[in-house]
XYZ file of C-alpha atoms in Angstrom:
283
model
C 62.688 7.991 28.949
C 65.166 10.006 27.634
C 68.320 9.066 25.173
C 71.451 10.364 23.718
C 72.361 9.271 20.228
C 76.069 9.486 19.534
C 77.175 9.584 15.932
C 81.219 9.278 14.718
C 80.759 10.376 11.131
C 78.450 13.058 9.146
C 78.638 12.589 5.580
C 78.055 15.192 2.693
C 74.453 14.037 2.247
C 71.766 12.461 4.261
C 71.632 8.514 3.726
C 69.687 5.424 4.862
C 70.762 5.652 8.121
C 70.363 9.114 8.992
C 66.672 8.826 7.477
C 66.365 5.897 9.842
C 67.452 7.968 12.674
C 64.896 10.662 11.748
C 61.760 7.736 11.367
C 62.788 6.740 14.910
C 63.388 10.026 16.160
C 59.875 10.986 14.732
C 57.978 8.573 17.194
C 60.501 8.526 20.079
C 59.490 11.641 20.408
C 55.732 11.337 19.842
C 55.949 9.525 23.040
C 57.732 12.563 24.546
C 61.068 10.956 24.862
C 64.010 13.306 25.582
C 66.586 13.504 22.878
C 69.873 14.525 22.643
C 72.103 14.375 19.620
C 76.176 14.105 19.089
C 77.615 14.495 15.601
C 81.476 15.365 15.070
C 80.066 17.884 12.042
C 77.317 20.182 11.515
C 75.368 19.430 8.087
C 72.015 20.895 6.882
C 70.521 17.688 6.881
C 71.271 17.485 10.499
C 69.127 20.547 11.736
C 65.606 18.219 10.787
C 66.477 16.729 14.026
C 66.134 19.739 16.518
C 62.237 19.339 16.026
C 63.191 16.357 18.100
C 65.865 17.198 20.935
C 68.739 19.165 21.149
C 71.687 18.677 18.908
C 75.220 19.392 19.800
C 78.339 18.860 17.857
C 81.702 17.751 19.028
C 84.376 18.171 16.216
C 87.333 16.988 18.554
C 86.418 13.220 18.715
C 86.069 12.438 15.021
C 88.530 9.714 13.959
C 90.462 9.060 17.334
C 90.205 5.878 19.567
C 89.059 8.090 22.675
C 88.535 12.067 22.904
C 88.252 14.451 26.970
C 86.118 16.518 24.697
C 83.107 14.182 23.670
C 83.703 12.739 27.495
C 83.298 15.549 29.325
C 80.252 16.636 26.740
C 78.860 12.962 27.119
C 79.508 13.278 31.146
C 77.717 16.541 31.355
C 74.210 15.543 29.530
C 73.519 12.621 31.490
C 74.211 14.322 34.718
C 72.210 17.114 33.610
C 69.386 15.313 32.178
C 69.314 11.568 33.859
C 69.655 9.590 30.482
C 68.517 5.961 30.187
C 70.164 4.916 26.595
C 73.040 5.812 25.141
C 72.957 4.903 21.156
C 76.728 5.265 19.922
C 77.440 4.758 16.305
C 80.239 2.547 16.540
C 83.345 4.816 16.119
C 85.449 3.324 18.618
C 85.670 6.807 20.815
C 81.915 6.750 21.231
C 81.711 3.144 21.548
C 84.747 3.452 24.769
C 83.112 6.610 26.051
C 79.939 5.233 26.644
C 80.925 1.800 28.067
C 83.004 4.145 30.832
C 80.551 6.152 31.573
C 77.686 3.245 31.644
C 79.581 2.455 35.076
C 78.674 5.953 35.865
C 75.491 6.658 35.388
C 73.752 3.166 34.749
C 71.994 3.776 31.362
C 71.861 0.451 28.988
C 74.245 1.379 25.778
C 73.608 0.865 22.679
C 76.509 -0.132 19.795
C 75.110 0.504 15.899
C 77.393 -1.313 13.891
C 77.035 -0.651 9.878
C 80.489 -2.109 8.678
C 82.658 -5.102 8.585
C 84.644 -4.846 11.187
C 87.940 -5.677 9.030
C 86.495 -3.944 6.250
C 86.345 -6.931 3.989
C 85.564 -10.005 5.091
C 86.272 -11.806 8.258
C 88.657 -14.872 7.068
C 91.247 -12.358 5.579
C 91.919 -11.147 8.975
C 95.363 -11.368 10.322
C 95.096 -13.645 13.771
C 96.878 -10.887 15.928
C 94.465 -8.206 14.764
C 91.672 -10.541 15.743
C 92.884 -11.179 19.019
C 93.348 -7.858 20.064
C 90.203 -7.308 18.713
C 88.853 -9.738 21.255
C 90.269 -8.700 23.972
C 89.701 -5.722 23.511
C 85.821 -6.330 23.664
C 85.828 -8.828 26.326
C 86.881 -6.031 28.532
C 83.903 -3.591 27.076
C 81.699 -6.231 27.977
C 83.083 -6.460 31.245
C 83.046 -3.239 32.297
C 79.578 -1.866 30.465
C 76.301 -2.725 29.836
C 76.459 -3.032 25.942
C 74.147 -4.414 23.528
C 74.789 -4.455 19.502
C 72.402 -3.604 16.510
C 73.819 -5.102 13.199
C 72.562 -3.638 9.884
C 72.749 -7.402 8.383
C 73.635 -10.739 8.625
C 77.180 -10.582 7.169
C 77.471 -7.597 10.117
C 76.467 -9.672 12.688
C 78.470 -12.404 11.646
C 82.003 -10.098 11.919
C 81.126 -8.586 15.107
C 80.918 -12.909 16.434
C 83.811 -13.970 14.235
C 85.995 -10.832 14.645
C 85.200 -9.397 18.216
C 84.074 -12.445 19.822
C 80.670 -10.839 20.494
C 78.442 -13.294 21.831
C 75.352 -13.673 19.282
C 72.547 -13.525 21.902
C 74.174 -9.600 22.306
C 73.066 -9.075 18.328
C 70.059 -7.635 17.043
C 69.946 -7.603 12.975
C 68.004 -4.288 12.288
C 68.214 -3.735 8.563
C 68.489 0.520 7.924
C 65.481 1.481 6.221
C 63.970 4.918 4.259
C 60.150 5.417 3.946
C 59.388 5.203 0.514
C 56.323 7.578 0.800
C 58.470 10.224 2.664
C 61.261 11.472 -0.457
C 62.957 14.172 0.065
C 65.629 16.430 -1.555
C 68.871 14.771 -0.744
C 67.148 11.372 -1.831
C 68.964 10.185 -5.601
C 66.277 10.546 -8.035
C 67.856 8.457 -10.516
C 67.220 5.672 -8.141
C 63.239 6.213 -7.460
C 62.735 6.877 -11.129
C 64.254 3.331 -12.031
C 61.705 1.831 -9.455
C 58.613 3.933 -10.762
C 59.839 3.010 -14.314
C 59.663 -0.950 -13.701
C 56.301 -0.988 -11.484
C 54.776 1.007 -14.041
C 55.056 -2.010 -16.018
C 52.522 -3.503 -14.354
C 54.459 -5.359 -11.514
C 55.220 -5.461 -8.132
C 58.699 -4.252 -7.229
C 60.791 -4.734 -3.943
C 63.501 -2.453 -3.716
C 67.137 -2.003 -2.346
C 69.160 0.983 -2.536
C 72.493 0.264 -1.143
C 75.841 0.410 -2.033
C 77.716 -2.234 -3.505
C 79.184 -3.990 -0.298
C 79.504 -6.869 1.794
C 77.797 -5.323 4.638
C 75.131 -4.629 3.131
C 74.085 -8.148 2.456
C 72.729 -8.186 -0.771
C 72.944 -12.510 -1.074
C 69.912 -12.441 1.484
C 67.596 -10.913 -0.506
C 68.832 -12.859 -3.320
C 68.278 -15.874 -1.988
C 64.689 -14.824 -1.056
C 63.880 -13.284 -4.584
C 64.847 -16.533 -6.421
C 62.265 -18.549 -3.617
C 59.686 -15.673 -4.643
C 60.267 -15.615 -8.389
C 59.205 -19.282 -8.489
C 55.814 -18.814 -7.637
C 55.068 -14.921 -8.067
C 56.432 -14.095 -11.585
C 55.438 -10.155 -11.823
C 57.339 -9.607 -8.605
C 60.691 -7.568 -9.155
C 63.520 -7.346 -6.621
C 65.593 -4.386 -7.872
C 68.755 -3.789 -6.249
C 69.921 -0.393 -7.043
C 73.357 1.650 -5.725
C 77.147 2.495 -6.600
C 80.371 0.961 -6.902
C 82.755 0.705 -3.675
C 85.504 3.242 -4.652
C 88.012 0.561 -3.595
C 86.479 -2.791 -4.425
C 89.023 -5.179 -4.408
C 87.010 -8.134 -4.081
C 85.023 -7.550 -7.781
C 82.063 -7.095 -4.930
C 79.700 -6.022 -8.155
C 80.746 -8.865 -10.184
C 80.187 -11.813 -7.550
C 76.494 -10.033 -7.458
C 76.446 -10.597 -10.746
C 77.463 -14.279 -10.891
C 75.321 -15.147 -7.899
C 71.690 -13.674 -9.100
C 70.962 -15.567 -12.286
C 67.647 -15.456 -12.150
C 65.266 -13.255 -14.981
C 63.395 -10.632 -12.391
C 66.609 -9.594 -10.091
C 67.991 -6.516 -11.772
C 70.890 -4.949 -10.374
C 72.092 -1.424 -11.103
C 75.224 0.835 -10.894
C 73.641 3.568 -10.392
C 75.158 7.610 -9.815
C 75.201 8.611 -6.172
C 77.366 10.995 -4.352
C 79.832 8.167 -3.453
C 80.193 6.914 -6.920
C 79.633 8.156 -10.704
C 79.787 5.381 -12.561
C 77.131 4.892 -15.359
C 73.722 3.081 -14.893
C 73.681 0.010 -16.299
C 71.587 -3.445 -16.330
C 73.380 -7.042 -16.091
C 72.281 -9.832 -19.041
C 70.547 -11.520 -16.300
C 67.431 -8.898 -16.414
C-alpha cells in the first residue's frame, strides 16, 4: 500500500496534529507502506518525517482554491509510484486536486477536516454561503471517491449542516499526542500542570487544545461530570490558549458550562496565545 498525505498549512511549531501524523506515519510504515508527503512550507519539525517517505514541498498552492503546481506534483507521484490513498488536509486546493485526479488514477481520498467550516458555528451562516457550499460538495462527491475524518463532534456536525455531507461519509477521529513520547516543541507549561495535579495523588485525564468550538471541549465535559460522580480522585484537566479572535466569549461559556469541583480549565501560554495561566472558581 502506498499513500500520499497532502497538507495546506505548516505552522511555526509542531502541534497535535502533526504529532498524530508522525504516530501514524510511525506504523504505516512499520508495515512498509510507501509514503509521500506535501506541505506548502518547509519547517524543522517536518524533516522527522523523511525516516518515513519522501517529503516534498509545494509553496505555490498555499491559500488558493486550486493550484497547476500541486496538480501536476500530485499527477506525477501517483503515476510514478501507483498510490492507493490520498490523505488531503482540507485546504480546498488539495481537497479539489485530489477529487480530480481520484477519476484518474482510482485511489480512495481521504478529506481531514480540523475546523468549522464557517469558522464559528453553523446557524450563523448566511443561507447563500451554505448553498454554494452544498453544491459545491455534491459535485465532489459526484465526481470522486471521498471519505471525511472529523477531529470532533461539533466538526462532524458542520461538515452535515454546512456541506450537506452525508453522515455515514464521517469518521470522528479525535487528534491525539503520546503522552510518553514529549518532545522539544511540546509546551512545558502544559505537562508540568498535569504532573503537578497527579502528583497529588489522583488520576488525571488530560486535554490540551485550544480554546475553540472545534475542538469540542462540552464532550468531555459532559463525560467528566458522569465520572466525577462515582470516581472522585479522577481529574479532567483541560489545558490551552485563548482564540486570538474569540468573539463568541468561547472561554467563558467553558466556564459557565463545567461547574463541577474536579474539571479545571486553564489559559495557558502557547505559541498562539500569551495570555496568563489561570484557574476558574470552579476548581
Amino acid at each position: 500500500m502506498k499513500s500520499l498525505f497532502i497538507n495546506d498549512f505548516a505552522p511555526t511549531f509542531s502541534g497535535a496534529f502533526f504529532e498524530s501524523l508522525v504516530a501514524l506515519s510511525e506504523k504505516l510504515h512499520n508495515k512498509n507502506y510507501g509514503l509521500y508527503y506535501i506541505f506548502p512550507i518547509e519547517r524543522e519539525y517536518i524533516k522527522r518525517l523523511k525516516k518515513f517517505g519522501e517529503v516534498y514541498y509545494c509553496p505555490s498552492f498555499m491559500g488558493k482554491k486550486f493550484d497547476w503546481g500541486l496538480f501536476k506534483l500530485v499527477y506525477n507521484i501517483c503515476k510514478h509510484n501507483d498510490v492507493d490513498i490520498v490523505h488531503t488536509n482540507f485546504g480546498f486546493c488539495g481537497l479539489l486536486v485530489a477529487t480530480l485526479l481520484s477519476r484518474i488514477f482510482d485511489f480512495h481520498h481521504i478529506a481531514h477536516e480540523r475546523s468549522l467550516s464557517n469558522n464559528y458555528f453553523v446557524d450563523k451562516v448566511k443561507k447563500i454561503k451554505k448553498i454554494r457550499a452544498r453544491a459545491v460538495f455534491w459535485l465532489l462527491q459526484e465526481v470522486g471517491n471521498t471519505s471525511y475524518i472529523a477531529i470532533s463532534s461539533a466538526v462532524k456536525q458542520s461538515l452535515e449542516n454546512y456541506n450537506g455531507i452525508s453522515p455515514d461519509k464521517i469518521t470522528i477521529i479525535p487528534n491525539a499526542v503520546l503522552g510518553h513520547r514529549p518532545n522539544k516543541n511540546d509546551d512545558h507549561n502544559k505537562l508540568d500542570i498535569l504532573e503537578k495535579i497527579k502528583s497529588s495523588g489522583n488520576f488525571v485525564v488530560g486535554m490540551t487544545a485550544h480554546l475553540g468550538p472545534q475542538k469540542d471541549h462540552k464532550t468531555l465535559i459532559d463525560a467528566a461530570k458522569i465520572v466525577h460522580k462515582k470516581k472522585s480522585n479522577i481529574r479532567f484537566v483541560l489545558i490551552g490558549g485563548n482564540l486570538v479572535n474569540d468573539r463568541d466569549n468561547y472561554r467563558g461559556q467553558l466556564e459557565r458550562y463545567i461547574k463541577i469541583k474536579g474539571c479545571l480549565l486553564y489559559t495557558s501560554p502557547s505559541p498562539r496565545d500569551l495570555s496568563t495561566s489561570r484557574m476558574p472558581s470552579s476548581a
